[in-house]
Coordinates of C-alpha atoms in Angstrom, one line a residue:
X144 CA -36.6 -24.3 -27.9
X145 CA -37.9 -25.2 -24.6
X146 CA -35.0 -26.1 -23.0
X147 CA -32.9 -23.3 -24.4
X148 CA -35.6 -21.0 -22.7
X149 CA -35.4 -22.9 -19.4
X150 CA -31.5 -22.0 -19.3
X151 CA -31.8 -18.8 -20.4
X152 CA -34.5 -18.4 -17.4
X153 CA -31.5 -20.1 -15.4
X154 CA -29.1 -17.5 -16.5
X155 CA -31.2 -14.4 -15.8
X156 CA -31.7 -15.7 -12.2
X157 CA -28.0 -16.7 -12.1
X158 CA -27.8 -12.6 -13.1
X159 CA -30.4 -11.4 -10.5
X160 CA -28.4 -12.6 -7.9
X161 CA -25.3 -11.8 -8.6
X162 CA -26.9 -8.5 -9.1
X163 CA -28.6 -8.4 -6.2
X164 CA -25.4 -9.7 -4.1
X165 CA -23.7 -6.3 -4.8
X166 CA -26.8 -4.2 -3.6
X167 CA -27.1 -3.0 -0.2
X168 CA -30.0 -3.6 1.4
X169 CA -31.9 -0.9 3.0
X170 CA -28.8 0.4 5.2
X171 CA -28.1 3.0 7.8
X172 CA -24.8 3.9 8.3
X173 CA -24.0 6.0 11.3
X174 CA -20.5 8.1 10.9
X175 CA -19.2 10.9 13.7
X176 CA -22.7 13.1 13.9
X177 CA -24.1 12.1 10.4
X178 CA -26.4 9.1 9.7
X179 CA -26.9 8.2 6.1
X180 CA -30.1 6.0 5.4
X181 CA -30.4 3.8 1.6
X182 CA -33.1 2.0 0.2
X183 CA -33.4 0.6 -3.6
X184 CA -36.5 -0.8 -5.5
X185 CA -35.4 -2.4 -8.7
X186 CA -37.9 -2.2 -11.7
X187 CA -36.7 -5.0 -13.5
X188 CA -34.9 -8.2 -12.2
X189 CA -31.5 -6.9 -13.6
X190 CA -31.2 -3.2 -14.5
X191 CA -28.6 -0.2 -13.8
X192 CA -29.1 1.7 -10.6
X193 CA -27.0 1.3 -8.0
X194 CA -26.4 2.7 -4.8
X195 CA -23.7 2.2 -2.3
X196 CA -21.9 3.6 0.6
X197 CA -18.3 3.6 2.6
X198 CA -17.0 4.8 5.4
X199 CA -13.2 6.3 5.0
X200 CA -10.6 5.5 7.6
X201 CA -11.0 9.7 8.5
X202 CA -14.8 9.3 9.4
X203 CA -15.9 10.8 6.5
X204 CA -18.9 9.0 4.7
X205 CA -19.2 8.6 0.6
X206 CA -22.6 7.5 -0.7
X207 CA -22.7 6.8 -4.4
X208 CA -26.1 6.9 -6.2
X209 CA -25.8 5.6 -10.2
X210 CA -27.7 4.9 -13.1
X211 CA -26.4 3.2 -16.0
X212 CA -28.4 4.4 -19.5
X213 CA -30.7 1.8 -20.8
X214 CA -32.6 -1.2 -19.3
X215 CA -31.7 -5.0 -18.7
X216 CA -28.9 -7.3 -19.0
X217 CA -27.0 -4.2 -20.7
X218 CA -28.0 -1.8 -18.1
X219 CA -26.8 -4.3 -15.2
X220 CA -23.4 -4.9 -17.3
X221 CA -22.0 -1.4 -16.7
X222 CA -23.2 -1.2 -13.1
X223 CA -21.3 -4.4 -12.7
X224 CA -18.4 -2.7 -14.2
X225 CA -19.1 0.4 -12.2
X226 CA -19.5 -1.7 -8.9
X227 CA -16.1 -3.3 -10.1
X228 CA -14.6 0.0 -9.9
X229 CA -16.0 1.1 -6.5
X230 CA -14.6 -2.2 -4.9
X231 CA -10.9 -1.5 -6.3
X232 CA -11.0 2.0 -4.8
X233 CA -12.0 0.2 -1.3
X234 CA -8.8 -1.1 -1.1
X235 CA -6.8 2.3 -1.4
X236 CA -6.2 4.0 2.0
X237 CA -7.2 7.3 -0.1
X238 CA -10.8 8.3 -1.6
X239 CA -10.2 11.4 -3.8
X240 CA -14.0 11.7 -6.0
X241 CA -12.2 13.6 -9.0
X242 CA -10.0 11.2 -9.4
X243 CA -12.3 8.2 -9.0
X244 CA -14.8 9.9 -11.3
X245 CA -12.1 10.5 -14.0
X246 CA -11.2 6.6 -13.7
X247 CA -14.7 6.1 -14.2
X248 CA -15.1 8.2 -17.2
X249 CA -11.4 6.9 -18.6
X250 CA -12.9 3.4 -18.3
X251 CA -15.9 3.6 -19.8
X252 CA -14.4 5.7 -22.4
X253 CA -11.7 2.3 -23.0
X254 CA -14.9 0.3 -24.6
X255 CA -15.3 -0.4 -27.7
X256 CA -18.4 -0.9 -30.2
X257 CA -20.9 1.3 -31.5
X258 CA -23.4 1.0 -28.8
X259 CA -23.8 4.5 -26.7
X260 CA -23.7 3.8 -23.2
X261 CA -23.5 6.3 -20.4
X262 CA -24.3 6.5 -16.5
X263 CA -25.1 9.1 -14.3
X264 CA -23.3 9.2 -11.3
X265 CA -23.9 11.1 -7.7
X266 CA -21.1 10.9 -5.0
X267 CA -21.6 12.9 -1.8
X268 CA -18.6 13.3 0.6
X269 CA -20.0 13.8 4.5
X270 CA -17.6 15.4 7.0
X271 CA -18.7 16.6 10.0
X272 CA -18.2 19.7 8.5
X273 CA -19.2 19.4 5.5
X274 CA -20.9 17.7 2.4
X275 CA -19.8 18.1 -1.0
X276 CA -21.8 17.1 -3.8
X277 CA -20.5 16.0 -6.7
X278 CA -22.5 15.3 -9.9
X279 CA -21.8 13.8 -13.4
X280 CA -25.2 14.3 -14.9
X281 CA -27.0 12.9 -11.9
X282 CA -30.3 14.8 -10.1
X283 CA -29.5 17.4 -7.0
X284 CA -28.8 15.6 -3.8
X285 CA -31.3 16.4 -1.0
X286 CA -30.3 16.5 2.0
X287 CA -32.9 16.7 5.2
X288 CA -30.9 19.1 7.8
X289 CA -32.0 19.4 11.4
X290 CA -32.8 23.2 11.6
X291 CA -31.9 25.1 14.5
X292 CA -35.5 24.7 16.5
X293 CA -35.3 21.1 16.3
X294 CA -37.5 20.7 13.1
X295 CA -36.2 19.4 9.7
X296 CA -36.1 20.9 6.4
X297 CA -34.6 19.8 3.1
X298 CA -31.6 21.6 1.0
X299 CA -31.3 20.9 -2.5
X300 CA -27.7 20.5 -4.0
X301 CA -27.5 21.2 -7.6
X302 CA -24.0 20.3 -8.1
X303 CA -23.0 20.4 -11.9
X304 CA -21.2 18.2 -14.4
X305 CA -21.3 15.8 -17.9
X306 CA -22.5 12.6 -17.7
X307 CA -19.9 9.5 -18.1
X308 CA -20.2 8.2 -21.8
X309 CA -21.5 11.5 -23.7
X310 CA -18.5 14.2 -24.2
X311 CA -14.4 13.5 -22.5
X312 CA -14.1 16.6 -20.2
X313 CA -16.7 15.5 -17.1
X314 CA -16.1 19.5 -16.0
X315 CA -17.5 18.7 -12.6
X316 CA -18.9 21.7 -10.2
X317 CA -19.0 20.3 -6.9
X318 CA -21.8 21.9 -4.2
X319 CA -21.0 22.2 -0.5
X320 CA -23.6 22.2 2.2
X321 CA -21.5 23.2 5.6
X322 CA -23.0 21.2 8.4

């Protein structure tokens, strides 16, 4: 039993760091007048947030915040296969969040067994214009806006939509916040 718990230990650190090689670490990303700023603390040595950001050829920034249901090795799973996702969208020269969302939910929805497993997910969209907001069951997004006598203040975004796993139609609301 001893050494099936020593590779089991082996495996879960083997996990951790594969984990952990798909997590940003604490990041700014600085696009045409918009700075974006991350930061993650896991809970647990594997688990299912996730966080993760791209620039699109346009200048536009996405930042995508999830949470896979659930705790663990299980929770980790889908936000591997979520992270799986993400990466396949880098290499088309299009981002279009319905449609990546949709894939999302259409993938998840492919699994089988009887376990219930769902994510939230929030994707925000910066323009120099604009950010849209786009949430499948995930918190508002706040944003901190530089008013107009130099101080700060925050916006809430309450975007609206289902979360991945629970019902098929995802009927997502997006918010805007013109910049």
């Amino acid at each position: 039993r001893a050494s099936e718990r020593l590779a089991l230990d082996r495996e879960m650190e083997l996990a951790r760091q594969i984990q952990d090689s798909y997590m940003p670490p604490p990041t700014t990303l600085i696009g045409e007048g918009v700075s974006v700023h991350t930061y993650q603390r896991k809970y647990h040595a594997l688990g299912g947030d996730w966080v993760a950001m791209r620039q699109l050829p346009d200048g536009r920034v996405v930042v995508l915040v999830a949470d896979a249901s659930g705790k663990g090795i299980q929770a980790s799973l889908v936000t591997f296969a979520l992270h799986s996702l993400w990466a396949s969208a880098l290499a088309e020269p299009e981002f279009y969040p319905v449609g990546w969302l949709s894939h999302v939910k259409q993938t998840r929805k492919s699994w089988r067994g009887s376990t219930l497993q769902t994510m939230t997910i929030g994707l925000a969209v910066i323009s120099d214009e604009e950010l849209v907001y786009y949430s499948a069951g995930h918190i508002p997004c706040f944003v901190a806006v530089a008013g107009e006598s130099g101080g700060r203040y925050v916006k809430t975004l309450r975007a609206s939509g289902n979360m991945v796993g629970v019902v098929d139609d995802l009927s997502l609301v997006p918010a805007r916040l013109d910049l």
